[in-house]
Coordinates of C-alpha atoms in Angstrom, one line a residue:
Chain A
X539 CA 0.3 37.1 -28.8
X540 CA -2.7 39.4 -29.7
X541 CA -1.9 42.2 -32.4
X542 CA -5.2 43.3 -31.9
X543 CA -5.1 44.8 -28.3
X544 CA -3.3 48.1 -27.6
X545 CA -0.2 48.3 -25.5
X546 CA -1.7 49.5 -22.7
X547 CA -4.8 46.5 -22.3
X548 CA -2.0 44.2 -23.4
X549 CA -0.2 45.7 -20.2
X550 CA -3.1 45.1 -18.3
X551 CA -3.6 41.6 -19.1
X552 CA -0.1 40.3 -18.7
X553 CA -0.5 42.0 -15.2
X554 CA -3.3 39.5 -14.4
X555 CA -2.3 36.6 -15.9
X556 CA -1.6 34.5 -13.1
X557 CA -3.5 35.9 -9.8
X558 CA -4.3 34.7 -6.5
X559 CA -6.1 35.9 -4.1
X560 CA -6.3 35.6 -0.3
X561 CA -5.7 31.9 -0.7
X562 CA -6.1 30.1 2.2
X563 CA -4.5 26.5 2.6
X564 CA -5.5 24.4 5.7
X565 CA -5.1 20.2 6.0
X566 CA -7.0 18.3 8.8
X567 CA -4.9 17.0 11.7
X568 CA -5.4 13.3 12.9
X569 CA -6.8 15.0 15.9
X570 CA -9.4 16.9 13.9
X571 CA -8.2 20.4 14.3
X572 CA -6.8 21.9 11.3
X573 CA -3.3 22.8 10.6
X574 CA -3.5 25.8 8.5
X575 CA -0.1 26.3 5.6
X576 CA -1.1 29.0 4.1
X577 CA -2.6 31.9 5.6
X578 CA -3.9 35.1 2.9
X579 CA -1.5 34.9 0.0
X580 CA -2.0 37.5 -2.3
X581 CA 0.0 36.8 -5.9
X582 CA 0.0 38.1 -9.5
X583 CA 2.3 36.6 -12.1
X584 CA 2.6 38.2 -15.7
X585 CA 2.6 36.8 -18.9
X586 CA 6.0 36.6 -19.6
X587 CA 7.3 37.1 -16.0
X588 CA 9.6 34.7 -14.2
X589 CA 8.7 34.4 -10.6
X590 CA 10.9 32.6 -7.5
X591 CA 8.7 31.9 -4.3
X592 CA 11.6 31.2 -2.0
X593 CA 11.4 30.3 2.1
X594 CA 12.5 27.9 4.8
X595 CA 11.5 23.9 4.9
X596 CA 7.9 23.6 5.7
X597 CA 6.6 27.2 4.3
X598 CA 4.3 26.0 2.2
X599 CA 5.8 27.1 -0.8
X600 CA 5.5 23.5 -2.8
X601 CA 1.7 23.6 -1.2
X602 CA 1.3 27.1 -3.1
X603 CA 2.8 25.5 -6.5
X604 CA 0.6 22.9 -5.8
X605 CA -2.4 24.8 -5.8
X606 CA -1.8 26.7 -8.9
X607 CA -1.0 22.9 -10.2
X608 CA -4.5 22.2 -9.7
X609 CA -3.2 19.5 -7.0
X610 CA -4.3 20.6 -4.7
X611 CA -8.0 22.6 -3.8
X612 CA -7.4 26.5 -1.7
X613 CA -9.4 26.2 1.5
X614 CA -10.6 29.8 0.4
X615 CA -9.9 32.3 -1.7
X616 CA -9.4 32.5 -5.5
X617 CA -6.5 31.5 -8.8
X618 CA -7.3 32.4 -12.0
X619 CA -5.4 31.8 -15.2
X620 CA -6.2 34.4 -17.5
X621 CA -9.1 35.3 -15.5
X622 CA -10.7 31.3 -15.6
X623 CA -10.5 30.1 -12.0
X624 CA -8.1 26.9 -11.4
X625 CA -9.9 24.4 -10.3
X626 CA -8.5 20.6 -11.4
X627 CA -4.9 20.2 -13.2
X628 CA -4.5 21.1 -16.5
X629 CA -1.7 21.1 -19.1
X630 CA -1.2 25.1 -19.8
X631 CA -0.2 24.8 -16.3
X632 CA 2.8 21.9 -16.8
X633 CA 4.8 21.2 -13.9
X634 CA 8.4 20.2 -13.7
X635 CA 9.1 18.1 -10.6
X636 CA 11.7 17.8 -7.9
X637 CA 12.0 13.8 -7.7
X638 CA 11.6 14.1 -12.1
X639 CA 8.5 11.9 -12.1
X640 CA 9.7 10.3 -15.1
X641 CA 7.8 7.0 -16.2
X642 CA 10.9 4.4 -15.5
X643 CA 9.6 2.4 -18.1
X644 CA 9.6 4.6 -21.0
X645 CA 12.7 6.2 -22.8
X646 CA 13.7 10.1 -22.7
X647 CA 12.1 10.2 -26.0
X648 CA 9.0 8.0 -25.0
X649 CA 8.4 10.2 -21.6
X650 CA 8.1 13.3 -23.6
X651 CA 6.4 11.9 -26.4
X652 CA 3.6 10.7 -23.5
X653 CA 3.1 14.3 -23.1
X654 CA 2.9 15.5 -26.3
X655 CA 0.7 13.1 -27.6
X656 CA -1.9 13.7 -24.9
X657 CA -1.6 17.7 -25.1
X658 CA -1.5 18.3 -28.1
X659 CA -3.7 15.9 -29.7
X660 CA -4.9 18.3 -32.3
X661 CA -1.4 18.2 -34.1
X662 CA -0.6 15.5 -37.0
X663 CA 2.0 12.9 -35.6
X664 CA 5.2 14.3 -38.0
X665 CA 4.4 17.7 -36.0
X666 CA 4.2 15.8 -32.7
X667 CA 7.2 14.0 -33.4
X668 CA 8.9 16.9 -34.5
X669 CA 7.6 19.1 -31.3
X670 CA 9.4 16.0 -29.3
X671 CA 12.8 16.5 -31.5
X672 CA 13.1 19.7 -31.2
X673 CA 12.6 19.6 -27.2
X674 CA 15.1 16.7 -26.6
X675 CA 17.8 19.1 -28.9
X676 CA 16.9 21.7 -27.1
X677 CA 18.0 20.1 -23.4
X678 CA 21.0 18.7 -25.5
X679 CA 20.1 15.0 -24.7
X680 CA 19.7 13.9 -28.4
X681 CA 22.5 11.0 -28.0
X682 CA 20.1 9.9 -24.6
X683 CA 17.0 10.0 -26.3
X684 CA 16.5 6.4 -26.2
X685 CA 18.2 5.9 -23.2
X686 CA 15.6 4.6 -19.7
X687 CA 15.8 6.9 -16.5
X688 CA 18.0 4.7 -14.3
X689 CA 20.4 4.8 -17.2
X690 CA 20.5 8.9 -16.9
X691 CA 22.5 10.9 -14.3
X692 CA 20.1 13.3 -12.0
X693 CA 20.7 16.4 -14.3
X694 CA 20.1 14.5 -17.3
X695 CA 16.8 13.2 -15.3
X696 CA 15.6 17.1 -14.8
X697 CA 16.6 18.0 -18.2
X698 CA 14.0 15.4 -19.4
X699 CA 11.7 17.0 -17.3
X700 CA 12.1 20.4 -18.0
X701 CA 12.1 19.0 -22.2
X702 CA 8.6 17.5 -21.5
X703 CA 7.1 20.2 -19.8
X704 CA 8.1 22.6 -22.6
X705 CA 7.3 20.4 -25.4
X706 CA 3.7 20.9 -23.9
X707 CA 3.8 24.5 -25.0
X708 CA 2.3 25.3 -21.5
X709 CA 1.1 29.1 -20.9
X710 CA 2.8 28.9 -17.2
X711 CA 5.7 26.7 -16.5
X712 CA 5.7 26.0 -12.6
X713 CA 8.6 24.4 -11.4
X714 CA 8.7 23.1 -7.7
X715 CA 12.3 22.8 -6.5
X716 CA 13.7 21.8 -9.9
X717 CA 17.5 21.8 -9.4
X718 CA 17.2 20.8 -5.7
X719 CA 18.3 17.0 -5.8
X720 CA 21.4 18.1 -8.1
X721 CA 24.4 18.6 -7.4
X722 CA 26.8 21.6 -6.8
X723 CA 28.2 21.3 -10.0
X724 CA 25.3 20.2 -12.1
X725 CA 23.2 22.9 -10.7
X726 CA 24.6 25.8 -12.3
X727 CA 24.2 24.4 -15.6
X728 CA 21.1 23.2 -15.1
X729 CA 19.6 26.9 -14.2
X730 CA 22.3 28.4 -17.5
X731 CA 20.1 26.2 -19.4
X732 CA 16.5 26.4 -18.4
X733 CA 17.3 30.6 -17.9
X734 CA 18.7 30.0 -21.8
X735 CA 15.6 28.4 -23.1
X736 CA 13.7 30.9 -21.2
X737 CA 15.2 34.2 -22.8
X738 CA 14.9 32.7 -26.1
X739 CA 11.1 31.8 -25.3
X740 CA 9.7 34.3 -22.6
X741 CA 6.5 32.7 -20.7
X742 CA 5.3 33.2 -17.1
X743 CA 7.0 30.6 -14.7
X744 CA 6.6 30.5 -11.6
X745 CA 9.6 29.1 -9.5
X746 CA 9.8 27.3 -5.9
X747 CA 13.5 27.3 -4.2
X748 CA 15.3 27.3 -0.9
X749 CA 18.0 28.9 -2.8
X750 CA 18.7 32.3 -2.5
X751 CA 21.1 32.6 -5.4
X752 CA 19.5 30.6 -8.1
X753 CA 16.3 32.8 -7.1
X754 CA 17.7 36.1 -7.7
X755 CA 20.4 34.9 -10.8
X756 CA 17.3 33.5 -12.5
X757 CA 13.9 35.8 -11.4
X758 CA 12.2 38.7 -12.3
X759 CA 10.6 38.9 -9.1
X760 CA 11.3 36.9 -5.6
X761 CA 8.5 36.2 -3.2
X762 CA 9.9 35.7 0.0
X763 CA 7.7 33.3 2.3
X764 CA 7.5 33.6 6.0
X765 CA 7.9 30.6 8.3
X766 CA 4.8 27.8 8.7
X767 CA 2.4 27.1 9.9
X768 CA 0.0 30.5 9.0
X769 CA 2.8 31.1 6.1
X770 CA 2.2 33.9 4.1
X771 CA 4.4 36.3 1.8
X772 CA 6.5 38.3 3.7
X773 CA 8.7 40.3 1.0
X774 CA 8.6 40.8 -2.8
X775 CA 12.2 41.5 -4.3
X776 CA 12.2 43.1 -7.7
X777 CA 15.4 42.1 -9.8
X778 CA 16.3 44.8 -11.7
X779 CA 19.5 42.9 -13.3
X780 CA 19.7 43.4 -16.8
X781 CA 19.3 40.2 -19.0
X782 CA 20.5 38.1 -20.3
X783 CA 22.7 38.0 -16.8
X784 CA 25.7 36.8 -16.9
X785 CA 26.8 34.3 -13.8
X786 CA 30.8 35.4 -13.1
X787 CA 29.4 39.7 -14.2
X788 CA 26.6 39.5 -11.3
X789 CA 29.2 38.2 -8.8
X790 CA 31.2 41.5 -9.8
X791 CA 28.2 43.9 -9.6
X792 CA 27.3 45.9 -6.2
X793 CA 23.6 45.5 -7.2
X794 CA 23.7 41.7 -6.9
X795 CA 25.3 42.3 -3.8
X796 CA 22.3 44.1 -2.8
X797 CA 19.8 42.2 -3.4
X798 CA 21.4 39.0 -1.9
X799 CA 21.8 40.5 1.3
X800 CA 18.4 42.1 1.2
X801 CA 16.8 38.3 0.5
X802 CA 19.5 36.8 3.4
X803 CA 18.2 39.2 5.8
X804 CA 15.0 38.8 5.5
X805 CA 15.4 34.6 5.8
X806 CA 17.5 35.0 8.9
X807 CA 14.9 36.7 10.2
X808 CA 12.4 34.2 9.9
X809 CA 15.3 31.5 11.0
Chain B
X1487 CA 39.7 -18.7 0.6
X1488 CA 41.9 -20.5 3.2
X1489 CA 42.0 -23.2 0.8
X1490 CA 44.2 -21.3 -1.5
X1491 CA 46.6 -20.3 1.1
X1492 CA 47.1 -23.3 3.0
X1493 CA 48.4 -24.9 -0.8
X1494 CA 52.0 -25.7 -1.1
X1495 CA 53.9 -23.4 -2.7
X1496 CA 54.6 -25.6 -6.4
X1497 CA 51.1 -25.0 -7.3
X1498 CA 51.2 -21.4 -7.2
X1499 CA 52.4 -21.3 -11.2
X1500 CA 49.4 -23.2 -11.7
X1501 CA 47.2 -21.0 -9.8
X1502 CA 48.3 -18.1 -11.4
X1503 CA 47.8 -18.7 -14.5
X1504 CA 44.5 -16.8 -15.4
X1505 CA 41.9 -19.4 -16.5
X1506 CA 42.8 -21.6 -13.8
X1507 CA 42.2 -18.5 -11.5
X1508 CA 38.7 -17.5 -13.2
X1509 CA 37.8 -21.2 -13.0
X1510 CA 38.8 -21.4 -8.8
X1511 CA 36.9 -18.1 -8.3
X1512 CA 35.1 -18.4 -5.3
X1513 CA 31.9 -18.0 -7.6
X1514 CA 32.3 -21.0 -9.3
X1515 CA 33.8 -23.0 -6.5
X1516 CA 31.9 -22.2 -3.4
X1517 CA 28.7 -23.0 -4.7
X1518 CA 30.2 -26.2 -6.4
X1519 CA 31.4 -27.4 -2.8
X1520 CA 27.8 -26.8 -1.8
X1521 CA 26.8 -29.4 -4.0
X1522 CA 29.4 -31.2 -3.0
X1523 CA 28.6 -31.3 0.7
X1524 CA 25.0 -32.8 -0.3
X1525 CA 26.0 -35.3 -2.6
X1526 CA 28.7 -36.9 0.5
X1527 CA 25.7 -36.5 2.6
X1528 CA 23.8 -38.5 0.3
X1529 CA 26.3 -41.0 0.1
X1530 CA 27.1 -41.4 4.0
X1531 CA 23.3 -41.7 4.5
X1532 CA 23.1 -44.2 1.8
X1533 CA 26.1 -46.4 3.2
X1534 CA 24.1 -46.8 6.3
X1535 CA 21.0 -47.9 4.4
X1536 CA 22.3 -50.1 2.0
X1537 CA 19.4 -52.2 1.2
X1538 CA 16.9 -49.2 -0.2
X1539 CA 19.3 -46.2 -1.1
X1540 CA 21.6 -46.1 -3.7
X1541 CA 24.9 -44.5 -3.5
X1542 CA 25.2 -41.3 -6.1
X1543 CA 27.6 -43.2 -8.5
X1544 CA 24.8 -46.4 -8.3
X1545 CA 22.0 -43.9 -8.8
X1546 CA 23.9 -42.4 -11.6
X1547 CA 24.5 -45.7 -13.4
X1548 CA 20.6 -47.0 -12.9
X1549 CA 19.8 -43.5 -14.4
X1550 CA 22.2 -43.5 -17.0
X1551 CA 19.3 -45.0 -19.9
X1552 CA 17.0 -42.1 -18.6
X1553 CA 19.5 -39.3 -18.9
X1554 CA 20.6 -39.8 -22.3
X1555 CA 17.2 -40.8 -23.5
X1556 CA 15.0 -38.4 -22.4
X1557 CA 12.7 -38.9 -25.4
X1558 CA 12.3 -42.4 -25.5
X1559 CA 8.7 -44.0 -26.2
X1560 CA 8.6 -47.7 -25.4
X1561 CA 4.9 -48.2 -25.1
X1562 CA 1.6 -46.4 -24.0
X1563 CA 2.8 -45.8 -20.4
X1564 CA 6.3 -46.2 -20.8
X1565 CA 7.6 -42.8 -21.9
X1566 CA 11.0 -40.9 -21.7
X1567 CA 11.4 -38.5 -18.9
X1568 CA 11.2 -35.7 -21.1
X1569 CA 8.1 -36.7 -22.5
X1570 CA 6.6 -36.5 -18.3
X1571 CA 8.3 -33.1 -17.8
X1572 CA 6.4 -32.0 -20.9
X1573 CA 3.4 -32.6 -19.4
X1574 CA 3.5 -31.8 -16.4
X1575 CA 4.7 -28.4 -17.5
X1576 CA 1.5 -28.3 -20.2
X1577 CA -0.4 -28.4 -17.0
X1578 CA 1.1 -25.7 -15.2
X1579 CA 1.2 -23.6 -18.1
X1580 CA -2.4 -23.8 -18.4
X1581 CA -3.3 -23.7 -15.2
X1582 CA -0.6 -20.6 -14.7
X1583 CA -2.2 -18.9 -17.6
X1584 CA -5.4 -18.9 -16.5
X1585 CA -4.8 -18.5 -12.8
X1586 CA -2.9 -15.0 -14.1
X1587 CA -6.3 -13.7 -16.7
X1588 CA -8.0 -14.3 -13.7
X1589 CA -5.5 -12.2 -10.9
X1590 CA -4.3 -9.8 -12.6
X1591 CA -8.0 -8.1 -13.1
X1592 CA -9.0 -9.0 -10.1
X1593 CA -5.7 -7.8 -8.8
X1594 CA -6.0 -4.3 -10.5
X1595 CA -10.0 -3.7 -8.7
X1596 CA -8.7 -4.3 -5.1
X1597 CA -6.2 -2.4 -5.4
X1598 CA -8.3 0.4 -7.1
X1599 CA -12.1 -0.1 -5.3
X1600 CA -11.8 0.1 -1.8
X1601 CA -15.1 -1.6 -2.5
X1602 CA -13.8 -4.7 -4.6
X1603 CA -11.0 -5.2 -1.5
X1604 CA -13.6 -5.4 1.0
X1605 CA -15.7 -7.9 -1.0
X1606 CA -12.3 -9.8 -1.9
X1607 CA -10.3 -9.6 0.7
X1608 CA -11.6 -11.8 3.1
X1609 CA -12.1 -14.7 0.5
X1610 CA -8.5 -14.5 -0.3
X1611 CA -7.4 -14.3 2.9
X1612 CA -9.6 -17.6 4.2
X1613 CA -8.4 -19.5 0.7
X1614 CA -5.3 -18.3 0.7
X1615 CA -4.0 -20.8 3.8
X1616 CA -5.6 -23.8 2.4
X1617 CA -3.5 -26.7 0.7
X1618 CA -4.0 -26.4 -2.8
X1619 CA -4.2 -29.9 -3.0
X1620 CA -7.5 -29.9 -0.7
X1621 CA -9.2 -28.6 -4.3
X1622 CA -8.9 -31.7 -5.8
X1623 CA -11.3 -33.8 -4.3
X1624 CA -13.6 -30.7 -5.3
X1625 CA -12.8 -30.4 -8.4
X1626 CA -12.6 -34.4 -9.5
X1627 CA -16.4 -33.7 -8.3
X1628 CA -17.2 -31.0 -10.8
X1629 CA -15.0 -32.0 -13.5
X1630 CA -15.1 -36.0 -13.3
X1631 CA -11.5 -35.9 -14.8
X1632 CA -7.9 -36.2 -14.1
X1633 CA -6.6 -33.9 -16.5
X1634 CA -8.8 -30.9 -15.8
X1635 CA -9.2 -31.6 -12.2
X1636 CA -5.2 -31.3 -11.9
X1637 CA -5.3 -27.8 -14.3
X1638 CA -8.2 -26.5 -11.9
X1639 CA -5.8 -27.2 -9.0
X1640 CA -3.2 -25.4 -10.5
X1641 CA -5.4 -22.2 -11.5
X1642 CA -6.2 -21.8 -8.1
X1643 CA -2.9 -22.3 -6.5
X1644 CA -2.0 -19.4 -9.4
X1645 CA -4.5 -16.8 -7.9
X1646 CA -3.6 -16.1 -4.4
X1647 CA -0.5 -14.3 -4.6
X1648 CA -0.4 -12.3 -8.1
X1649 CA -3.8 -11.0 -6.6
X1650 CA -2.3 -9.7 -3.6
X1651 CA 0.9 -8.2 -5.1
X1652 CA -1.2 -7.1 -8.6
X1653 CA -3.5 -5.6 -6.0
X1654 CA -0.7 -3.9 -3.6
X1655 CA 1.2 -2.5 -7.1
X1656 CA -1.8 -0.9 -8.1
X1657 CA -3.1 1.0 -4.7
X1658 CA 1.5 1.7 -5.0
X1659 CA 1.9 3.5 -7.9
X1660 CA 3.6 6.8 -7.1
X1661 CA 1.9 9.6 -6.4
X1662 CA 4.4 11.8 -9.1
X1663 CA 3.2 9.8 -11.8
X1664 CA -0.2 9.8 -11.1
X1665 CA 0.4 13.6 -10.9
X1666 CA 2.0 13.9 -14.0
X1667 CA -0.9 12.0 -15.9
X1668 CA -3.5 14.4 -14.1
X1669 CA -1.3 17.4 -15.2
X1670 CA -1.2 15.9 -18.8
X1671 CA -5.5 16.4 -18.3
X1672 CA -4.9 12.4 -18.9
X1673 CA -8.6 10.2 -18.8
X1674 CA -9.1 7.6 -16.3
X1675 CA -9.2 4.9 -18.3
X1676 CA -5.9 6.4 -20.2
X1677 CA -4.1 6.9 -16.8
X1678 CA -5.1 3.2 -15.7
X1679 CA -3.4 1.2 -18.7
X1680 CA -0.9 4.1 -19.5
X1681 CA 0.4 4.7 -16.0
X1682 CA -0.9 2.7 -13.4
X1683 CA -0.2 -1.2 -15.3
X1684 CA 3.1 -0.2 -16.3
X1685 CA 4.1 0.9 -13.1
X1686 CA 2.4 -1.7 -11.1
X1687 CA 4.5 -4.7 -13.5
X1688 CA 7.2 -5.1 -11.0
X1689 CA 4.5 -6.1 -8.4
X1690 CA 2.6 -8.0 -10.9
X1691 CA 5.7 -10.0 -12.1
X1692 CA 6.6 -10.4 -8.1
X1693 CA 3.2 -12.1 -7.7
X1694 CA 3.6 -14.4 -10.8
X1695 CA 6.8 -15.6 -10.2
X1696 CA 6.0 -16.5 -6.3
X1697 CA 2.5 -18.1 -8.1
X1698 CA 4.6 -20.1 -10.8
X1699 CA 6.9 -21.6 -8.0
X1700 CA 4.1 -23.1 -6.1
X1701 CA 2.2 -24.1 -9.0
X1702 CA 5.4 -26.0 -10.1
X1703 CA 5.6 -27.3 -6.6
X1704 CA 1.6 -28.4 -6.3
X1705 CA 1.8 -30.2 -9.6
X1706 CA 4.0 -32.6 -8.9
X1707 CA 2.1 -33.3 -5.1
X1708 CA -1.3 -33.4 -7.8
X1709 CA 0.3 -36.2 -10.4
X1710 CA 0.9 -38.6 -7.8
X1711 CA -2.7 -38.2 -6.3
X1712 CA -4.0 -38.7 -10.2
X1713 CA -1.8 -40.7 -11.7
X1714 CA -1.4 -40.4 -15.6
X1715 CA 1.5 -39.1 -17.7
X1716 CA 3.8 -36.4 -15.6
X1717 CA 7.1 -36.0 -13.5
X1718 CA 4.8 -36.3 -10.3
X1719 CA 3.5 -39.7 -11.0
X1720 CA 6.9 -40.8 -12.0
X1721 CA 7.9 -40.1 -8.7
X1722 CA 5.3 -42.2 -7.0
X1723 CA 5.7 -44.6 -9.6
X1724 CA 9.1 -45.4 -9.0
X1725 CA 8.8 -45.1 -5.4
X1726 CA 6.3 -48.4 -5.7
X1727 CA 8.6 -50.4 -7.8
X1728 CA 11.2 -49.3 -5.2
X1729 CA 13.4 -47.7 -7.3
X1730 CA 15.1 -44.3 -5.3
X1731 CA 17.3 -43.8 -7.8
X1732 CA 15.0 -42.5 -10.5
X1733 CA 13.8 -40.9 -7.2
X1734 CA 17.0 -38.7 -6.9
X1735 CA 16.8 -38.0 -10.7
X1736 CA 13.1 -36.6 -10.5
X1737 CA 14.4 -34.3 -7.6
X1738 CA 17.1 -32.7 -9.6
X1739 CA 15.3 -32.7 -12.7
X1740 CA 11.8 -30.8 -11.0
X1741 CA 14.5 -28.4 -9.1
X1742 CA 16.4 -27.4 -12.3
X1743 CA 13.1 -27.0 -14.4
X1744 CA 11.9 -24.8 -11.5
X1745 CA 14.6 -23.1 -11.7
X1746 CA 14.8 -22.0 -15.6
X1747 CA 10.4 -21.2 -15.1
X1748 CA 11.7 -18.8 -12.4
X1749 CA 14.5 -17.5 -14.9
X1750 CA 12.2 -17.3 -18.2
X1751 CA 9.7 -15.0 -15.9
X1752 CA 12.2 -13.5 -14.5
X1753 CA 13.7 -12.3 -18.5
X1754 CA 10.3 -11.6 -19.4
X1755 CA 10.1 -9.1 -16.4
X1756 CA 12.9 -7.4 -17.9
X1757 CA 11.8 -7.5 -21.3
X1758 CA 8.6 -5.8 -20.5
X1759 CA 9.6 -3.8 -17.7
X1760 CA 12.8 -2.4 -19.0
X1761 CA 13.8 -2.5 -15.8
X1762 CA 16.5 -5.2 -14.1
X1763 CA 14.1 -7.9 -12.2
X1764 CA 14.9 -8.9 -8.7
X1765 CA 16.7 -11.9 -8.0

């Protein structure tokens, strides 16, 4: 991005591009005690780095996409993008959603042309209209682009969403649960897809999933959550496969083997 | 359905030919022997009271001028029946329109100020219960008029409900779009006619076609208190000169207008929604 640094600060600053820091999430019971989610999670996301945060139901793991969001506020401790500290949402930190959130009355072009227009207000409207082209090509739903949401099938719904988030040219891409209302079959080609768009444009994402496959088929790293309440992170998995990975090769290989097992064991533990 | 099988078996070619079959569907017939069934009830009551109710084909015949000239102007107070539904619905129209400028907004605070709900609330919920038609004496008081006393009438019978279901879309809206907008670093104001009127419309148009019914049903209650030119009057009009067949005219002609204001909102929902309206 910058010519101007050397390697080894560029190194240093894609290590703490995303950090958090003994983040603390608690929510107030009705009976006024507090029920604490999160207890001391300690995080660092690169620049280009695609991160899964995988646990059980009720972790906390969409609480901890949440916070980086800006959704929700840390009872203590500290995020900071690019060393500013996260404190309300903002759109270089564009979330993709599990129910889509897709405005039902606007069209697949419309929705992300919403977005565009409001991020990136500084650009004439050929380029925003371009930007918004380009994104709907890019999730292959030009012949939908004027279609509504109820008229679109779930994957082409999270395509749309994935498409607006991008178009927003955010600096970290969360996603919370993205492919987890699809499908068997539409899932796969859902993560091909995003995984495609994502080699071709490397970014920091961070990823929330209960699925141990997707996790490891699309991530750099894999935080593994332990149980709520007091949920922290338990394990952090380095993926080592080689890119771009190849769904039917990593079934072949020992090494995916590996790490599946490692990442099973370590959930069945915390069943 | 028993119908069909309890038919003798030389029909059957008739039957299955396949307009004959698309016109016996039980869609078209079922509700038609619905009709039916009130129109012989009609008649049996009718046969009983000879001297003040007409049978339907007597009714039919005493209505015929009316029905094929529903534009007919005879003299000052001797208009066509299509004339009176005209302006009856000019009064509801007006009425409607303002009642709506006037609910919507103050649909959109409640449901936004917990403030605005607790000053408006209660006054909605005491007025809501009252008779519409217990505003008229009120407003012949202010307005010293017919005409604007039975729009006023009509405005307030408009408010009640597209308030309350303005109000409950707004404090509605799901949370994921509001999210989406506060991720998009969206301004309140933006959010608000971008986000949060779109995706209240459902409940808005919900609340206007439930206003629009009663407003169509209060007009015609309000004509025959005020007199003057509209479907209501007619009504009591004819009732005086003891004529019930016009009677059973008005009634089908205020239920099938009712019916097409319910549709025409109804369109409009989906028009500006996008979205397929509720029956």
């Amino acid at each position: 991005m910058q010519p101007t640094f050397s390697q080894a600060s560029q190194n240093s600053l894609a290590n703490s591009f995303l950090v958090l820091e003994n983040i603390v999430k608690a929510f107030p019971k009705p009976d006024g005690s507090q029920s604490v989610v999160l207890n001391g999670i300690n995080l660092t996301v690169g620049e280009k780095e695609f991160v899964s945060v995988i646990g059980h139901s009720g972790c906390g793991k969409s609480t901890l996409v949440r916070l980086v969001a800006g959704l929700e506020k840390p009872t203590s401790g500290s995020l900071t993008l690019e060393g500013k500290a996260i404190r309300k949402p903002g759109s270089e930190r564009m979330m993709v959603f599990q129910g889509y959130a897709l405005l039902p009355w606007l069209t697949v072009r419309q929705n992300i042309r919403l977005a565009v227009d409001e991020v990136l207000s500084h650009l004439s409207r050929s380029e925003r209209i371009t930007i918004v082209n380009e994104h709907i090509e890019m999730v292959n739903l030009t012949p939908a682009a004027d279609k509504y949401p109820h008229e679109l099938s779930g994957g082409m719904k999270q395509r749309v969403g994935v498409a607006r988030a991008l178009a927003t040219r955010p600096k970290l891409l969360l996603l919370d649960e993205p492919f987890g209302a699809l499908d068997a079959l539409t899932r796969p080609k859902l993560q091909q897809q995003v995984i495609d768009i994502w080699e071709d444009h490397r970014q920091a994402v961070m990823m929330i999933t209960h699925d141990v496959d997707e996790a490891i088929f699309m991530s750099d790293r894999v935080v593994m959550m332990t149980n709520g309440p007091n949920a922290t992170i338990g394990q952090v998995l380095e993926i080592p496969l080689p890119r771009p990975r190849d769904r039917h090769e990593l079934r072949e290989s020992g090494q995916y083997y590996d790490l599946r097992n490692q990442a099973l064991d370590f959930l069945e533990r915390y069943q | 359905m028993s119908i069909f099988t309890g038919l003798p078996i030389k029909s059957r070619g008739l039957f299955s030919h396949p307009y004959v079959r698309y016109l016996f569907r039980p869609e078209w017939l079922l509700p038609i022997a619905g009709f039916a069934g009130v129109i012989a009830l009609w008649w049996i009551i009718a046969l009983f009271r000879q001297q003040m109710m007409p049978t339907p084909p007597e009714a039919l015949a005493k209505n015929l001028d009316l029905i094929l000239h529903p534009f007919y102007r005879r003299g000052p107070g001797d208009l066509g029946l299509g004339w009176l539904l005209l302006a009856s619905l000019r009064r509801v129209c007006i009425g409607f329109t303002l009642g709506a400028l006037v609910a919507i907004p103050a649909g959109v605070l409640i449901g936004l100020s917990r403030s605005a709900w607790l000053v408006l609330n209660p006054i909605i919920q005491v007025f809501k219960p009252v008779s519409p038609l217990v505003w008229l004496p009120i407003a012949l008081a202010i307005f010293n008029a017919a005409e604007p006393s039975a729009i006023f009438v009509i405005f307030i019978t408009s408010l009640w409900s597209t308030i309350m279901n303005t109000a409950e879309g707004v404090a509605n809206v799901p949370k994921d779009y509001l999210e989406v907008a506060q991720v998009l670093e969206m301004p309140g104001w933006k959010q608000l006619l971008k986000v949060v009127l779109p995706a209240s419309l459902p409940y808005i148009f919900t609340g206007l076609r439930i206003s629009l019914g009663i407003a169509w049903l209060v007009i015609v209650a309000v004509e025959m208190l005020t007199g003057g030119i509209g479907i209501g009057f007619f009504v009591w009009d004819e009732w005086n000169r003891l004529n019930v067949s016009s009677v059973f005219l008005a009634v089908f002609v205020i239920g099938l207008t009712g019916l097409v204001l319910d549709y025409a909102l109804a369109r409009l929902q989906t028009l500006v929604t996008h979205r397929p309206a509720r029956p």
